[in-house]
Short mmCIF file of C-alpha atoms and ligand atoms in Angstrom, two decimals:
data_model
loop_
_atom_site.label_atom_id
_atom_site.label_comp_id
_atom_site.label_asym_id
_atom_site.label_seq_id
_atom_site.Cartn_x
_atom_site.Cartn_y
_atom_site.Cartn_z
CA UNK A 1 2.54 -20.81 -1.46
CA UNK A 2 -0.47 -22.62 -3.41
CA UNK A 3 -0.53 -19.41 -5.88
CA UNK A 4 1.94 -18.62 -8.95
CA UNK A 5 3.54 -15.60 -9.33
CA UNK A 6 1.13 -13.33 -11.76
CA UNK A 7 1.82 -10.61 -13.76
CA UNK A 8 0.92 -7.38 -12.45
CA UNK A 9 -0.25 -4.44 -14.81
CA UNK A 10 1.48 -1.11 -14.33
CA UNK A 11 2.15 2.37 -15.21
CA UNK A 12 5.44 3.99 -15.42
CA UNK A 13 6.68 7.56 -15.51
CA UNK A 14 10.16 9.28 -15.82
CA UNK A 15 12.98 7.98 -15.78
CA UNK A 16 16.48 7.18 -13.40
CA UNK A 17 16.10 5.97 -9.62
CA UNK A 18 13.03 3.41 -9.45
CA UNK A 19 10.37 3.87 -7.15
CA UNK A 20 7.86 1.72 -6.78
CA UNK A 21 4.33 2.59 -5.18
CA UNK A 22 1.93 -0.34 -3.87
CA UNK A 23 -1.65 1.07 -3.48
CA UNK A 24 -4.44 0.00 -0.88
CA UNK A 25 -7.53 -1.61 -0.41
CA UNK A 26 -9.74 -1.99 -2.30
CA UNK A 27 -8.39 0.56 -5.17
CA UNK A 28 -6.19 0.52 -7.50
CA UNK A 29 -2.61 2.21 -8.53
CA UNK A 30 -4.59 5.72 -9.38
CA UNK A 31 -4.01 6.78 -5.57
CA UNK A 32 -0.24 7.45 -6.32
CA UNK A 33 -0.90 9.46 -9.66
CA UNK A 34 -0.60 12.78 -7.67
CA UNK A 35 2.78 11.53 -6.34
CA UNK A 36 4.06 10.33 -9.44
CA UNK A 37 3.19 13.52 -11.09
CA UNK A 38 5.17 15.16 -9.09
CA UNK A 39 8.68 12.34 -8.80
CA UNK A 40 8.40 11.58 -12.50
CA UNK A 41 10.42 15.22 -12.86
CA UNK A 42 13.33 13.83 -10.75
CA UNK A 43 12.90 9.72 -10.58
CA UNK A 44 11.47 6.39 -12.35
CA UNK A 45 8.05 5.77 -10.83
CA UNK A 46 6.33 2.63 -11.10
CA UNK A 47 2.48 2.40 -10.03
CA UNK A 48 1.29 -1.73 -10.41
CA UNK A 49 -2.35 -2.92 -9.76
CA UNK A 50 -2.10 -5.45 -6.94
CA UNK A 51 -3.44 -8.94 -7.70
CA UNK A 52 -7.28 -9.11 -7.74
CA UNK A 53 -7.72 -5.22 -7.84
CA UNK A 54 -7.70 -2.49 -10.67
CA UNK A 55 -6.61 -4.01 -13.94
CA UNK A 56 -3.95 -7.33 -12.29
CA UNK A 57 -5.30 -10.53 -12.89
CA UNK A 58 -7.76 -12.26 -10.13
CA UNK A 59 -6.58 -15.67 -9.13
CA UNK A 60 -9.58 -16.80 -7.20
CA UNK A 61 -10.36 -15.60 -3.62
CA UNK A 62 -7.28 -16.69 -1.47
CA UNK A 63 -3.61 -15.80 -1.75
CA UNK A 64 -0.92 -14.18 0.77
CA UNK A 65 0.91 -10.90 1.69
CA UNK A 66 4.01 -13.18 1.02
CA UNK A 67 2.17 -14.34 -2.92
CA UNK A 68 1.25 -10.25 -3.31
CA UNK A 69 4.76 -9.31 -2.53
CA UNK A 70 6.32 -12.53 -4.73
CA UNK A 71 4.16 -11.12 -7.99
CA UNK A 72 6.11 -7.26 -7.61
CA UNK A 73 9.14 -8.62 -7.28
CA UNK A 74 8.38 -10.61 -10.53
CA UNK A 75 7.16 -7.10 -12.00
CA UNK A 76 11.04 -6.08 -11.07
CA UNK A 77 12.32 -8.78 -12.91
CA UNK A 78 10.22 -8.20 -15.63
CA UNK A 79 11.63 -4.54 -16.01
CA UNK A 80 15.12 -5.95 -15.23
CA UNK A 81 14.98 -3.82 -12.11
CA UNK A 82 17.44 -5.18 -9.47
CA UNK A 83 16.93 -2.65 -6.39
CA UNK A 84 14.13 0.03 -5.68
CA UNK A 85 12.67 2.17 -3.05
CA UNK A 86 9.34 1.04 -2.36
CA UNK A 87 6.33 2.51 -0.84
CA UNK A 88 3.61 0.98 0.54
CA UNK A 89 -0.35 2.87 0.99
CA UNK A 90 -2.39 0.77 3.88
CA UNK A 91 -2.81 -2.76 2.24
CA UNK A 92 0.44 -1.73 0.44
CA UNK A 93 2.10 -0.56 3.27
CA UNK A 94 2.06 -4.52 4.28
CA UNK A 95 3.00 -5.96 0.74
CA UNK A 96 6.16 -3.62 1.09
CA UNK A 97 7.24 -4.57 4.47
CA UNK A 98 7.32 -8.26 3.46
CA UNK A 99 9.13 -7.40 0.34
CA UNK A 100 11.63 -5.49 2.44
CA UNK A 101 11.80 -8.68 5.30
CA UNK A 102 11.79 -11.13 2.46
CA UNK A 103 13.69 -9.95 -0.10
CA UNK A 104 16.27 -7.76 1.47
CA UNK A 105 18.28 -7.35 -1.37
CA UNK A 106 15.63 -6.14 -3.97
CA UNK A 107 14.66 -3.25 -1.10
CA UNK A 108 17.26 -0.40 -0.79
CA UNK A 109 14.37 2.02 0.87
CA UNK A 110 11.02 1.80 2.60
CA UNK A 111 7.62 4.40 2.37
CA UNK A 112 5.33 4.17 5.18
CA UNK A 113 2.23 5.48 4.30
CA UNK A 114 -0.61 5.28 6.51
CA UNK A 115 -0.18 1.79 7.29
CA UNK A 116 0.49 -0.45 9.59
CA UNK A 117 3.52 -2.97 11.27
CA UNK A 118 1.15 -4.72 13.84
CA UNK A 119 -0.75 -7.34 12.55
CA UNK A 120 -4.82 -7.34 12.90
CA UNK A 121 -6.13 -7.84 16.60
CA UNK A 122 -8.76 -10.88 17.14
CA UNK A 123 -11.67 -8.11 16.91
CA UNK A 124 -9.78 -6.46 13.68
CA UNK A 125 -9.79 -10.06 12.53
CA UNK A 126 -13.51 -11.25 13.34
CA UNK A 127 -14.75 -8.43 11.62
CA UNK A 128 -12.72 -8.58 8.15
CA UNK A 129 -14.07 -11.82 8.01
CA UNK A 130 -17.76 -11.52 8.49
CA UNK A 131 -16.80 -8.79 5.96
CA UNK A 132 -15.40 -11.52 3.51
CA UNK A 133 -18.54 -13.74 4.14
CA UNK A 134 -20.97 -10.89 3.08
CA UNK A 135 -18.75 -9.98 -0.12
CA UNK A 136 -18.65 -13.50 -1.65
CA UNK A 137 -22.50 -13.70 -0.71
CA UNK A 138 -23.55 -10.45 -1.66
CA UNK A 139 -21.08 -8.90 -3.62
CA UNK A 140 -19.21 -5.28 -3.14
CA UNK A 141 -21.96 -2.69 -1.61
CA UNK A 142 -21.87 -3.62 2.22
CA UNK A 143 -17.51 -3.62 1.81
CA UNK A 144 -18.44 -0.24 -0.59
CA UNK A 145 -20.66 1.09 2.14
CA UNK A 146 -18.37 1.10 5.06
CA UNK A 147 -15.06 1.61 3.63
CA UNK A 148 -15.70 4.64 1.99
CA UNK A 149 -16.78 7.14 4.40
CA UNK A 150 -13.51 5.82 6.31
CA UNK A 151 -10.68 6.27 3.95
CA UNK A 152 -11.54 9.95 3.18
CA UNK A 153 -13.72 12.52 5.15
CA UNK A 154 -13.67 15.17 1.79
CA UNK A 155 -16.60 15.26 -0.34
CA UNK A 156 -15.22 15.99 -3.43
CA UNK A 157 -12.91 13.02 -3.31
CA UNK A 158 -14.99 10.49 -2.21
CA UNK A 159 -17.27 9.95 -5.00
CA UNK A 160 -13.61 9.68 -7.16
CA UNK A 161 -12.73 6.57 -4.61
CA UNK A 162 -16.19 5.07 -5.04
CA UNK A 163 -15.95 5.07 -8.79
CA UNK A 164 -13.14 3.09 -8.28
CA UNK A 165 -14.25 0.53 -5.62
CA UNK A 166 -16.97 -0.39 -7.88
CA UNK A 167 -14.92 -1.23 -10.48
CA UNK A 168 -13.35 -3.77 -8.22
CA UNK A 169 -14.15 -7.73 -8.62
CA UNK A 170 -15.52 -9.04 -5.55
CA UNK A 171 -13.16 -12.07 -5.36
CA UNK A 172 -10.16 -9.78 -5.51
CA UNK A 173 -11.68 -8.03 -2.27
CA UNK A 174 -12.55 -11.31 -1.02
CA UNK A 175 -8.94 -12.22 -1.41
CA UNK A 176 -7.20 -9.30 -0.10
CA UNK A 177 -9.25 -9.28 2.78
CA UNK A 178 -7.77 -13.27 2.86
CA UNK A 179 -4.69 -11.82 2.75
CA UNK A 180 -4.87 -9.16 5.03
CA UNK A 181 -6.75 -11.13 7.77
CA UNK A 182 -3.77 -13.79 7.69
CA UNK A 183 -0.51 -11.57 7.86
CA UNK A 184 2.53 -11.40 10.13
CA UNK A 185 3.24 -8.91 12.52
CA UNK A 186 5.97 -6.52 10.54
CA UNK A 187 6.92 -4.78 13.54
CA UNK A 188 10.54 -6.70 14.54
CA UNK A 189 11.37 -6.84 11.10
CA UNK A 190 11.07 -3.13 10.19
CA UNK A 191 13.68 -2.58 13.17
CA UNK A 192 16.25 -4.55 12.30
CA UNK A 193 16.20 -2.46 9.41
CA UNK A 194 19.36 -0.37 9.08
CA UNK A 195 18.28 1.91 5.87
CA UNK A 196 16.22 4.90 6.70
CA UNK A 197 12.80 4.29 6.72
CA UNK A 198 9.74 7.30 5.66
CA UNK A 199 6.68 7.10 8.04
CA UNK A 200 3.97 9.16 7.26
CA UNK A 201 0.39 9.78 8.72
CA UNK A 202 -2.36 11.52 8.58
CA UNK A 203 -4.02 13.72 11.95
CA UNK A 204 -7.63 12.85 10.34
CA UNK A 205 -7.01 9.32 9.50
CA UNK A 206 -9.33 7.10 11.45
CA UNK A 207 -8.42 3.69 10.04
CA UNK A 208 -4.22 3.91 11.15
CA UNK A 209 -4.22 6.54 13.75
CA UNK A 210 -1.43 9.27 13.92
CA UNK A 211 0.22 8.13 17.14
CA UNK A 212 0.45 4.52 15.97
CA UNK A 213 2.67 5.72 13.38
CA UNK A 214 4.64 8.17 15.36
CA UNK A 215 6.15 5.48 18.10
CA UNK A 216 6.44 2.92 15.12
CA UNK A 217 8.88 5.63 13.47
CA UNK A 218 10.63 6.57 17.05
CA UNK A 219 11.27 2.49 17.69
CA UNK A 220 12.22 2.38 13.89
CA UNK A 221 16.69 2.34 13.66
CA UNK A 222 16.70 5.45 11.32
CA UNK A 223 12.49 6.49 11.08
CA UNK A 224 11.69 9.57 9.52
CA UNK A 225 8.29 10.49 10.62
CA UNK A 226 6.22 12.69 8.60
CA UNK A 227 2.90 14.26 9.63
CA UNK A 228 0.09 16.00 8.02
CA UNK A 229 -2.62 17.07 10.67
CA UNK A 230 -5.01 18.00 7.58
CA UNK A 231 -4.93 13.95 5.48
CA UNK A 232 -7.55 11.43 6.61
CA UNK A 233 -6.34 7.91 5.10
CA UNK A 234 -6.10 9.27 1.66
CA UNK A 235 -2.72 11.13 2.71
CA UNK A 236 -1.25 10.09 -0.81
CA UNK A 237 -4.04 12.09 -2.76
CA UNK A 238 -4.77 14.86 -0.29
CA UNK A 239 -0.92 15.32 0.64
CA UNK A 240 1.02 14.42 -2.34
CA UNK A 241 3.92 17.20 -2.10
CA UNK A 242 4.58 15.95 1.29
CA UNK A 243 5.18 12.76 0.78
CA UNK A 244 7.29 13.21 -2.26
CA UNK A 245 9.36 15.96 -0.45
CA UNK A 246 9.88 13.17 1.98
CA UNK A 247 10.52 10.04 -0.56
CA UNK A 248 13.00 12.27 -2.95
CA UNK A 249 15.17 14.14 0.64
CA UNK A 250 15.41 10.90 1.63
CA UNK A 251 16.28 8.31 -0.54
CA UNK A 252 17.41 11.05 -3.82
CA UNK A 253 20.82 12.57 -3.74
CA UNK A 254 21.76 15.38 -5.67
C1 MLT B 1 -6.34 -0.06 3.31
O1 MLT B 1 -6.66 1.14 3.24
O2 MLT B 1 -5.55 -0.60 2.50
C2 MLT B 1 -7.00 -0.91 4.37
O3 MLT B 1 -7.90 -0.15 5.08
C3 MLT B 1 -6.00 -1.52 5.27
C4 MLT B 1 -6.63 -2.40 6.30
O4 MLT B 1 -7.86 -2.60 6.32
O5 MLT B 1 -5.88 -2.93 7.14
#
């Protein structure tokens, strides 16, 4: 690794079992607010800005899944936090699983949510980095521009995500497209995996299709698959009681 370790910011609510919740690309730790509102009654929730996004520090325009997951599990240390469950949006989703493959004993739960095990095809590839090339040249629009009508379909919370893209630096997009663009395939990990995994999608979602994440779950040791045919890719904001029903049943006893 050619980065250090940074320190994340972060907002916490409640108190007890710690849950931590790793947001996508390119936004910033607000998506889980709904979900935390609703934990915080029952669990410690724990919402950090990934490096180069939201309010984290920006450490140029390359670093790794592996560096993104190293700087959380620094944040853990930081709060003297041994073990949590943690859930992962889209970008987040991958930052998790190589948290969970690489530090096994830090993970004692996973959260799915509408991402991805496979890595990016050649096309997937090509096209995040022409992407990358026209964000360091130009800056944020074009990335701004085609993102947005793709992680939500519903006018009234789009212009909400588009406040926050444009807050975002362009060399932290630059870099988690970097990082994104250059990660492993999850996929044989997350089945050797003998905890019970939550895998959740979205029926409108056109960036991770619904089916994807259905056989991932079914190949999964103990997946829990859970569905919402209403959620586009923004199933955290649109579909927050689902998916802390399905965090708190399944990692929460009472
Ligand atoms: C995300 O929502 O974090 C990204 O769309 C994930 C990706 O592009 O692979």
């Amino acid at each position: 690794m050619n980065n250090l370790p940074v320190d994340l910011f972060y907002e916490e609510f409640g108190s007890g079992q710690v849950f931590i919740f790793i947001h996508g690309f390119p936004l910033d730790h607000t998506t889980w607010l709904p979900i935390a509102n609703i934990m915080k009654e029952k669990v410690r929730c724990i919402l950090p800005d990934v490096r180069g996004l939201g309010r984290s520090p920006i450490t140029g325009t390359e670093a790794t899944i592996p560096e993104m997951a190293a700087d959380v599990i620094r944040l853990m240390d930081r709060l003297n936090i041994q073990q949590a469950v943690i859930s992962g949006h889209s970008m987040g989703g991958y930052i998790a699983m190589e948290m969970a493959h690489t530090y096994p004993d830090r993970v004692i739960g996973l959260g799915l949510i509408a991402t991805r095990a496979a890595a990016d095809t050649p096309e997937k590839m090509a096209a995040r980095l022409e992407s990358r090339r026209e964000v360091l040249k130009n800056g944020r629009a074009s990335i701004i521009k085609s993102m947005a009508p793709r992680l939500t379909e519903q006018s009234a919370l789009l212009p909400k995500l588009v406040r926050v893209m444009e807050k975002s630096d362009p060399r932290g997009i630059a870099m988690c497209q970097y990082a994104m663009v250059n990660r492993a395939d999850a996929t044989a990990w997350l089945k050797a995996i003998n905890y019970p995994i939550v895998v959740a999608a979205g029926g409108r979602d056109v960036i991770i299709p619904e089916d994807e994440l259905r056989q991932l779950s079914q190949e999964l040791k103990d997946g829990r698959f859970y569905y919402s045919p209403v959620a586009d890719h923004m199933l955290p904001i649109i579909e927050p009681e689902l998916i802390a029903r399905a965090l708190l049943e399944t990692y929460v006893k009472d």
